Coordinates of C-alpha atoms and ligand atoms in Angstrom, one line a residue:
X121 CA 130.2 108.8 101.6
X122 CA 131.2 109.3 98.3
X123 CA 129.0 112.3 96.2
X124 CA 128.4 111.8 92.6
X125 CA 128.4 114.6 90.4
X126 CA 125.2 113.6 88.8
X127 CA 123.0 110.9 87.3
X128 CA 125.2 110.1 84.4
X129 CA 128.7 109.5 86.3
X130 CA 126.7 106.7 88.5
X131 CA 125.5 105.1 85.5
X132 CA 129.4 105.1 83.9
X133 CA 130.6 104.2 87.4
X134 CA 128.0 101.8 88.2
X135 CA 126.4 100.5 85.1
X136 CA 123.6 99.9 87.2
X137 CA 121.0 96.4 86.7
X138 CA 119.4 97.6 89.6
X139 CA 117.1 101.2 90.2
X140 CA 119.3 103.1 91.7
X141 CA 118.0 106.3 94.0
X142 CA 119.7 109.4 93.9
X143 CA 119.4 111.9 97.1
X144 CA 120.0 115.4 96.8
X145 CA 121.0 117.0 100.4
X146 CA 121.4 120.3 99.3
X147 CA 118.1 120.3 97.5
X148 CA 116.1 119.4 101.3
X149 CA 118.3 121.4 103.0
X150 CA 116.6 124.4 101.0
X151 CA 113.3 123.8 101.0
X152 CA 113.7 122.9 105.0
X153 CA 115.6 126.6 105.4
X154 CA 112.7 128.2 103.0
X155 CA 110.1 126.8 105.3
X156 CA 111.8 128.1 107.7
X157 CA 112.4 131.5 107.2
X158 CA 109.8 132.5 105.5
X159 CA 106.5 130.7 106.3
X160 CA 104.6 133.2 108.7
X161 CA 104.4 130.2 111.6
X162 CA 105.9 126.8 112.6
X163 CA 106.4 124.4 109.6
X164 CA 106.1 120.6 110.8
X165 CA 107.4 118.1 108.4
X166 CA 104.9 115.6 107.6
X167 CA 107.3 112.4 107.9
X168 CA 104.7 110.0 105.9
X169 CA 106.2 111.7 102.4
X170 CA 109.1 110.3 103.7
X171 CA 110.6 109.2 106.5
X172 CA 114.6 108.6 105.5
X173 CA 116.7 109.1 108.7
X174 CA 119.0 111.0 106.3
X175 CA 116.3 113.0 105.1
X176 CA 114.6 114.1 108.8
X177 CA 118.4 114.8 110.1
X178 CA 118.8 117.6 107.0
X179 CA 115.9 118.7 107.8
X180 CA 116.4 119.2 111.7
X181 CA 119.9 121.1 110.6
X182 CA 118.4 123.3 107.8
X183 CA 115.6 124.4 110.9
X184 CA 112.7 122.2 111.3
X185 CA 112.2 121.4 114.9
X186 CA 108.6 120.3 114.6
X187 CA 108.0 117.1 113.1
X188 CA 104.2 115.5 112.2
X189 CA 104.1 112.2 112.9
X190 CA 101.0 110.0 112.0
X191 CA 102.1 106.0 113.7
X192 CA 103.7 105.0 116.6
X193 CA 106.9 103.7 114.6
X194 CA 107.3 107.3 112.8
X195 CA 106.9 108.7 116.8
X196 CA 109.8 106.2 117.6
X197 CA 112.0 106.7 114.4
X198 CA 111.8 110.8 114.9
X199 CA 112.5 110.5 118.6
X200 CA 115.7 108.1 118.0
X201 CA 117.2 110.4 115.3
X202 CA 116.4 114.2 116.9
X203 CA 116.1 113.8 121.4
X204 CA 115.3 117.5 121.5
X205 CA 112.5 117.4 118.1
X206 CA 108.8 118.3 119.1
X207 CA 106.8 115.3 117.7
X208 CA 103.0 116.2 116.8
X209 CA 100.7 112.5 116.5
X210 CA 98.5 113.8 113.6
X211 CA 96.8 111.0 112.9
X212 CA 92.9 111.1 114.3
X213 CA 92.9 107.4 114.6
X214 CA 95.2 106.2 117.1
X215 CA 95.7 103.1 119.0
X216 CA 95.1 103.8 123.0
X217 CA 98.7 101.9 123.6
X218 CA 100.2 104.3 121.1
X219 CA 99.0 107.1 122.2
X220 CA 100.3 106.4 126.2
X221 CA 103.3 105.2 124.2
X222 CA 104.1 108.3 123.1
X223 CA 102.7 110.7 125.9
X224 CA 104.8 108.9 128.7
X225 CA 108.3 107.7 126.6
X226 CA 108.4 110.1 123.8
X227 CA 107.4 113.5 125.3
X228 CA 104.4 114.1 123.0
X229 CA 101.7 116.7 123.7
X230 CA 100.1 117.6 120.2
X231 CA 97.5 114.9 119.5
X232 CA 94.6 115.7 116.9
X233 CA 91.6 114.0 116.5
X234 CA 87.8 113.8 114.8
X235 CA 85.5 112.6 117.1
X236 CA 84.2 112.1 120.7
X237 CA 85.0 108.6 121.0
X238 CA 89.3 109.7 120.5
X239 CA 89.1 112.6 122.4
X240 CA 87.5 110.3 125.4
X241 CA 90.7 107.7 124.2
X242 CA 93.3 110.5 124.3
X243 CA 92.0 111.7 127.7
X244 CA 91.9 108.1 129.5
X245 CA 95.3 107.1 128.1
X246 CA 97.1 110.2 128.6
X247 CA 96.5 109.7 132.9
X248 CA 98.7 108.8 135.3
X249 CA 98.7 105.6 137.1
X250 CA 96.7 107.4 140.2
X251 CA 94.1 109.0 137.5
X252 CA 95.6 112.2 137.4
X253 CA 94.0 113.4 134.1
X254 CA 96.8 115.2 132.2
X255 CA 97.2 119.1 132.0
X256 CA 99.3 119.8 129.2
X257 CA 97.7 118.9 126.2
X258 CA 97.7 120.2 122.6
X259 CA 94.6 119.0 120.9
X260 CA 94.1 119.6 117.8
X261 CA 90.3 119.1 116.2
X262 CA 90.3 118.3 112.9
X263 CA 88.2 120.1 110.4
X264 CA 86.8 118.3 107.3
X265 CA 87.6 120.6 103.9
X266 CA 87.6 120.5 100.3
X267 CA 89.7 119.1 98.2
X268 CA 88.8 120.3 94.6
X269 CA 91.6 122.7 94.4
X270 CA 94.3 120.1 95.1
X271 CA 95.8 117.1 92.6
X272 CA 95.0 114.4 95.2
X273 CA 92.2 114.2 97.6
X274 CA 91.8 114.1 101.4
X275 CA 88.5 115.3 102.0
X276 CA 86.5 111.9 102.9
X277 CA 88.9 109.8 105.3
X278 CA 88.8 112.1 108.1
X279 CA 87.7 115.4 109.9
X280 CA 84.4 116.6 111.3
X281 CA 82.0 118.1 109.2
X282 CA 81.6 122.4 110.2
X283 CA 77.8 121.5 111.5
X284 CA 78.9 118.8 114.0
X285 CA 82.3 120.7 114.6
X286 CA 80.8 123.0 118.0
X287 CA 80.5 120.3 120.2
X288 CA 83.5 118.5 119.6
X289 CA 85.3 121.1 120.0
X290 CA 84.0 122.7 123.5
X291 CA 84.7 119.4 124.9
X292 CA 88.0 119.6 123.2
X293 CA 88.4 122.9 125.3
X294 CA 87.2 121.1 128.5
X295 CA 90.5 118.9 128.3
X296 CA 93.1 120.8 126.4
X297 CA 95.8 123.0 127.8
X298 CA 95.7 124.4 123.9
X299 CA 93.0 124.0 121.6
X300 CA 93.9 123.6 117.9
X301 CA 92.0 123.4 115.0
X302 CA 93.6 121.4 111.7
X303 CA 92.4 120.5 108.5
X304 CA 93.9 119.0 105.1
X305 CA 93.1 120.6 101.5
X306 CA 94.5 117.5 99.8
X307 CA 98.1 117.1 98.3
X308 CA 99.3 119.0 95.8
X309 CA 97.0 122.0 96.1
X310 CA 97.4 124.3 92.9
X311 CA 96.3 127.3 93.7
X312 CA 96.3 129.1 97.6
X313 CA 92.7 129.6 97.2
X314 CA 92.6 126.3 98.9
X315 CA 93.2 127.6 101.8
X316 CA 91.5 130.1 101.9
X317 CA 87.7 128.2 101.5
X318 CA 89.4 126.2 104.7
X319 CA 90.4 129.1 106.3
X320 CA 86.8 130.2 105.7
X321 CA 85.4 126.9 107.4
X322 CA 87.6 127.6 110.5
X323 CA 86.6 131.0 111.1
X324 CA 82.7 129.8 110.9
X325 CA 83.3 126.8 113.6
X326 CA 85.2 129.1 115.7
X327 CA 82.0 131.6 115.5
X328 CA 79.8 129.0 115.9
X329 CA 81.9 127.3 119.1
X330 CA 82.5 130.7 120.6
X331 CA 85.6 128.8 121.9
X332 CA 88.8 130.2 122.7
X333 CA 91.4 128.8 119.8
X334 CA 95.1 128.7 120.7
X335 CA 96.2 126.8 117.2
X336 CA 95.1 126.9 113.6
X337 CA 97.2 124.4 111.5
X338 CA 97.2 124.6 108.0
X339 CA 97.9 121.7 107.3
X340 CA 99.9 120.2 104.3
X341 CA 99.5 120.4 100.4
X342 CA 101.9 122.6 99.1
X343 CA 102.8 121.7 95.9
X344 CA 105.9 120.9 94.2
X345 CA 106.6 120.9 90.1
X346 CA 105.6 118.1 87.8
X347 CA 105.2 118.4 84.0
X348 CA 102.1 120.0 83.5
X349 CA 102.0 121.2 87.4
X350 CA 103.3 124.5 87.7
X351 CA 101.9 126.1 90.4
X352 CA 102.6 129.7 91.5
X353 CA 105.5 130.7 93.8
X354 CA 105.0 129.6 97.4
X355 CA 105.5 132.9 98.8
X356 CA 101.6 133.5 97.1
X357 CA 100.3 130.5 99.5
X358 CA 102.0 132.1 103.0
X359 CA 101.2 135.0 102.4
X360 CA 97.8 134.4 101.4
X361 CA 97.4 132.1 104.6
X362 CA 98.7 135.0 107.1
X363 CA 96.9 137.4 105.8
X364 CA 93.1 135.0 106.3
X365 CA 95.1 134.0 109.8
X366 CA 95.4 137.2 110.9
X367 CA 91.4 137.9 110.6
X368 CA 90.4 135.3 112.4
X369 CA 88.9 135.5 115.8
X370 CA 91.0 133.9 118.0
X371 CA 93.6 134.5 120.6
X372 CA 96.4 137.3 119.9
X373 CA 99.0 135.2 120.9
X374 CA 97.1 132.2 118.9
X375 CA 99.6 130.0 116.7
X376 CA 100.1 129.4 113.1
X377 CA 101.3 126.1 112.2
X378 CA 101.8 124.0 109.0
X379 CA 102.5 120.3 108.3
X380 CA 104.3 120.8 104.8
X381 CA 105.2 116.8 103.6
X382 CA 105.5 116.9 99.4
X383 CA 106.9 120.5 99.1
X384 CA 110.0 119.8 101.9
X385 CA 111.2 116.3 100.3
X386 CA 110.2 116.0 96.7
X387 CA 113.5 117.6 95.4
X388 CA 115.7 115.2 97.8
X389 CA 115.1 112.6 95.3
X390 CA 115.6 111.3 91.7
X391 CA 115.3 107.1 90.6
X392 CA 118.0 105.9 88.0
X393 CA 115.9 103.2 86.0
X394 CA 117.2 100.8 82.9
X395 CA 115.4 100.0 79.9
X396 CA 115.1 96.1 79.5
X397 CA 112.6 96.1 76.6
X398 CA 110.9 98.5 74.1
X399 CA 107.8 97.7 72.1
X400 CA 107.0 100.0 70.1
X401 CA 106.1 103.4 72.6
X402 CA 105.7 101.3 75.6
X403 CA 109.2 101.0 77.5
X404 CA 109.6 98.2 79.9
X405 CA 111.6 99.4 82.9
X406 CA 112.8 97.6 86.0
X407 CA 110.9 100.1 89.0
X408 CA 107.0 100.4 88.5
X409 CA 103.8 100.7 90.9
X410 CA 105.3 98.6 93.3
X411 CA 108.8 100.7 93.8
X412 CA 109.0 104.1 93.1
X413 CA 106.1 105.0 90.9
X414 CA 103.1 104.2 92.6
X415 CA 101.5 107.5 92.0
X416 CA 102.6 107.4 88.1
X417 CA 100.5 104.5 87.8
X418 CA 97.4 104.9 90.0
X419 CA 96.7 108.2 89.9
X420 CA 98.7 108.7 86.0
X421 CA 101.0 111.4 87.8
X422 CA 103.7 112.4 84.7
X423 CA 107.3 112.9 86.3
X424 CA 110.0 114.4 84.2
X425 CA 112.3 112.2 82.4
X426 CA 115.4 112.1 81.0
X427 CA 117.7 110.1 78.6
X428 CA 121.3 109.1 80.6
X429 CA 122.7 107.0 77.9
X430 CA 122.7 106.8 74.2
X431 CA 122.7 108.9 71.4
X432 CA 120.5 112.1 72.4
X433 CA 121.0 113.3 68.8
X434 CA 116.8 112.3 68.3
X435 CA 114.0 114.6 68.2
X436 CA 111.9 113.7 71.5
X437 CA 108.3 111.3 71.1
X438 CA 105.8 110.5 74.2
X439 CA 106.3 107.0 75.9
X440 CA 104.5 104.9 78.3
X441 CA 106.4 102.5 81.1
X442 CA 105.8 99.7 82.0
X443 CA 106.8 98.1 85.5
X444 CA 109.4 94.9 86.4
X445 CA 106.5 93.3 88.1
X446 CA 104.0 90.4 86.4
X447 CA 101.6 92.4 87.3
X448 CA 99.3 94.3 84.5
X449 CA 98.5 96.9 87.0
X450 CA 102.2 97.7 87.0
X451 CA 102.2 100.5 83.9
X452 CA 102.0 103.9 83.7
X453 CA 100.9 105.8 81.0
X454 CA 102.7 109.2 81.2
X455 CA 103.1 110.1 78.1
X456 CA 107.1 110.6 79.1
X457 CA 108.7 112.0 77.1
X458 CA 112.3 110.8 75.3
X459 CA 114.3 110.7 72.4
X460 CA 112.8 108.0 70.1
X461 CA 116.1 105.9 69.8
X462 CA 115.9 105.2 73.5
X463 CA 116.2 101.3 72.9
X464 CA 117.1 98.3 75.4
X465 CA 120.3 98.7 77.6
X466 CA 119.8 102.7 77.9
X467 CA 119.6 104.5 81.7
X468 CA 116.7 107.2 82.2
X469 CA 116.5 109.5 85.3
X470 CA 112.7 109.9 86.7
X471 CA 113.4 113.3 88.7
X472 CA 111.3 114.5 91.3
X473 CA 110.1 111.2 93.6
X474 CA 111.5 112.6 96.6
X475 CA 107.5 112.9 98.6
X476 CA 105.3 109.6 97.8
X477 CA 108.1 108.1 95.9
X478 CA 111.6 106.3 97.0
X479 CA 109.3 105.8 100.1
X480 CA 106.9 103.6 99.1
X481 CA 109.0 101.0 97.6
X482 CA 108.1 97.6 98.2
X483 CA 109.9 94.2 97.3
X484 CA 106.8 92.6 95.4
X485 CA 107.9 90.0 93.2
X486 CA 111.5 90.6 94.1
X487 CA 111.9 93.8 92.8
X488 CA 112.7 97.0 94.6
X489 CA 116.5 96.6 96.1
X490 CA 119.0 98.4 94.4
X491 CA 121.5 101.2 95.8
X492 CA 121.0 104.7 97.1
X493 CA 123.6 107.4 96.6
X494 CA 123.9 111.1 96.7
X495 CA 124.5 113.3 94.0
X496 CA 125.7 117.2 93.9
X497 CA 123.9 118.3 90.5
X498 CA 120.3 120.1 90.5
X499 CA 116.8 118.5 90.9
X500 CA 115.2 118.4 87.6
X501 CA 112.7 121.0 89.2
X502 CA 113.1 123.5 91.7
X503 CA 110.6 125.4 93.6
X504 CA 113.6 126.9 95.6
X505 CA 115.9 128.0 93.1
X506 CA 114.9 131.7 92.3
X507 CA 115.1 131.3 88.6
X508 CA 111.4 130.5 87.7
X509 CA 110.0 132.3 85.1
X510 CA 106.8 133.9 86.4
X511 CA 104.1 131.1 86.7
X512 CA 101.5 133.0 86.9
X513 CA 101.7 133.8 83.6
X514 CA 101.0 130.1 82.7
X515 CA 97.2 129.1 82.3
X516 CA 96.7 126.2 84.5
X517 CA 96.8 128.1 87.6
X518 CA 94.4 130.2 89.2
X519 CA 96.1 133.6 90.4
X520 CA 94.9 135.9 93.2
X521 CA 96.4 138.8 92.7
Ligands
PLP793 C1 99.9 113.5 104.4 C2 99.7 114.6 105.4 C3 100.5 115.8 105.3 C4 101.4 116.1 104.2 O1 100.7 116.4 103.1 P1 101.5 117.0 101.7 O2 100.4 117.1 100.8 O3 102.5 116.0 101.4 O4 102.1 118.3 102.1 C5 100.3 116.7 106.3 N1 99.4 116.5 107.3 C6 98.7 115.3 107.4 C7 97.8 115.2 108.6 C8 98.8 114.3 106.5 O5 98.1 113.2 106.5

């Protein structure tokens, strides 16, 4: 397949009606290898941020053999793509038929899970036609957390609370071949402190379980960069997390995992839009809430932006965008900011919709095809790249050291 050098040779070459998504290899490839190499334990990709086949297969070369999967078609997409991939069902709601699904055909072992009732499901569907009850389980208990240090929350859809936490998981040891314990901080988390108040919440239900633990998994949450989102290098999280890993009181040999969606994919990806209307500071553009941009306009996430087309001779002013879709909903307020001749006709690049973006397309209203190619140029971002000044030196994060 033919590689564009960058965003503004597809829009000469392609003068493009249609969004058009841009994938950046090279750009997962390095956040797969930095994962890798340096986190202090086994990084799983969370497939949910995105489940491209082209995206899972980079990943698998660049060295991520673990993979978290949360429904029985991600189980069956990983499995297709990578034979030899450990898949981990992450999910602590599972269907019984899913879960024997992908025991028996798709080599599964790592199941987590947030109450009695799918521990007891996991158990009867994971038996053998003559009741033999299995013996090599993963089980991984999942450990409600906060989210207040994190952009987006996950702290009231699942896990167990620490006070109801002991029983749960001494039966969980009852069954398991390994005992884990997991927990989310939320996406996005902006400073490593968040895992360290989880960390915190694991060492007391370990304490108060007196249970011997063979995983703790970190969950995801790493952060990528956004405008206004800088957060401090990576390296700050693992080592932060290793060091509150290594006091815990579990077993020697004990595990450290991570399930790393948003920080492994959101540089794979940038979304060529056109301009088909401007009013004023309010651009209408043909990809929205219902394509690339949901989190733009429900939670008023700012991406970076840039003018493809045009004179770029103006001095820059703050727009809003609004979707292809009848839909008022579909608008997002940014601000976004371009230069203020950007008119009708022009091409913008929305960078960094790699995690929770190109992924959630849909075709409401007839919107949402359009072409995907690769490029060869930098993501408008990088977390990988080595040429950040220091950012903890900007005030909107907390530092630690
Ligand atoms: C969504 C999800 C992840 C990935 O979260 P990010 O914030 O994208 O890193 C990891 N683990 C579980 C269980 C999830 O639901």
């Amino acid at each position: 397949m033919y590689i564009y050098p960058d965003a503004r040779s597809v829009v000469r070459d392609l003068s493009p009606d249609e969004p058009v998504i841009l994938n950046r290899p090279h750009a997962a490839a390095r956040a797969g290898r930095f994962f890798a190499e340096k986190f202090p334990g086994k990084a799983l990709y969370a497939v949910k941020a995105n489940p491209s086949p082209e995206l899972i297969e980079v990943l698998w070369a660049s060295g991520i053999t673990h993979f978290d999967v949360a429904s029985i078609a991600e189980v069956r997409t990983v499995r297709s793509l990578l034979p030899e991939a450990t898949l981990c069902f992450m999910h602590p709601v599972k269907t019984a038929s899913a879960i024997r699904e992908a025991y028996f055909e798709h080599g599964v072992r790592t199941f987590s899970l947030d109450t009695m009732e799918e521990l007891e499901k996991i158990v009867q569907a994971t038996k053998t036609v003559d009741g033999t009850p299995a013996a090599d389980l993963r089980l991984c208990v999942r450990l409600r957390v906060s989210s207040d240090y994190s952009e987006l929350s996950l702290a009231s859809k699942f896990g167990i609370d620490l006070a109801d936490a002991a029983p749960l998981l001494q039966a969980t040891r009852q069954v398991a071949d390994w005992l884990g314990l997991c927990f989310h901080v939320g996406s996005q988390a902006m400073t490593p402190f968040a895992y360290v108040q989880a960390l915190d919440r694991v060492r007391a239900a370990v304490a108060e379980a007196g249970v011997v633990i063979d995983i703790v998994d970190v969950g995801g949450g790493f952060p990528s960069i956004y405008p206004g989102m800088e957060p401090p290098p990576l390296e700050d999280y693992f080592a932060i997390i290793h060091r509150h890993f290594e006091a815990l009181p579990i077993a020697y040999n004990a595990e450290l995992w991570c399930e790393p969606g948003r920080a492994l994919c959101a540089e794979y990806s940038s979304l060529v839009v056109k301009v088909e209307k401007r009013r004023g500071d309010e651009l209408f553009i043909n990809d929205g809430a219902y394509g690339a941009l949901f989190d733009a306009a429900h939670v008023g996430w700012r991406f970076p932006v840039r003018l493809l087309t045009g004179e770029q001779s103006a001095g820059e002013q703050e727009f809003a965008f609004y979707g292809p879709t009848c839909d008022d909903a579909d608008y997002m307020e940014g601000p976004f900011m371009l230069p203020s001749n950007v008119a009708a006709g022009d091409h913008i690049e929305i960078g960094m919709l790699g995690a929770y973006g190109c992924a959630m397309r849909t075709a409401f209203n007839g919107f949402g095809r359009g072409e995907v190619v690769k490029v060869a140029d930098e993501p408008m971002a990088s977390l990988y790249r080595g040429d950040r000044p220091d950012p903890r030196q900007s005030d909107n994060v907390v530092s630690l050291r």
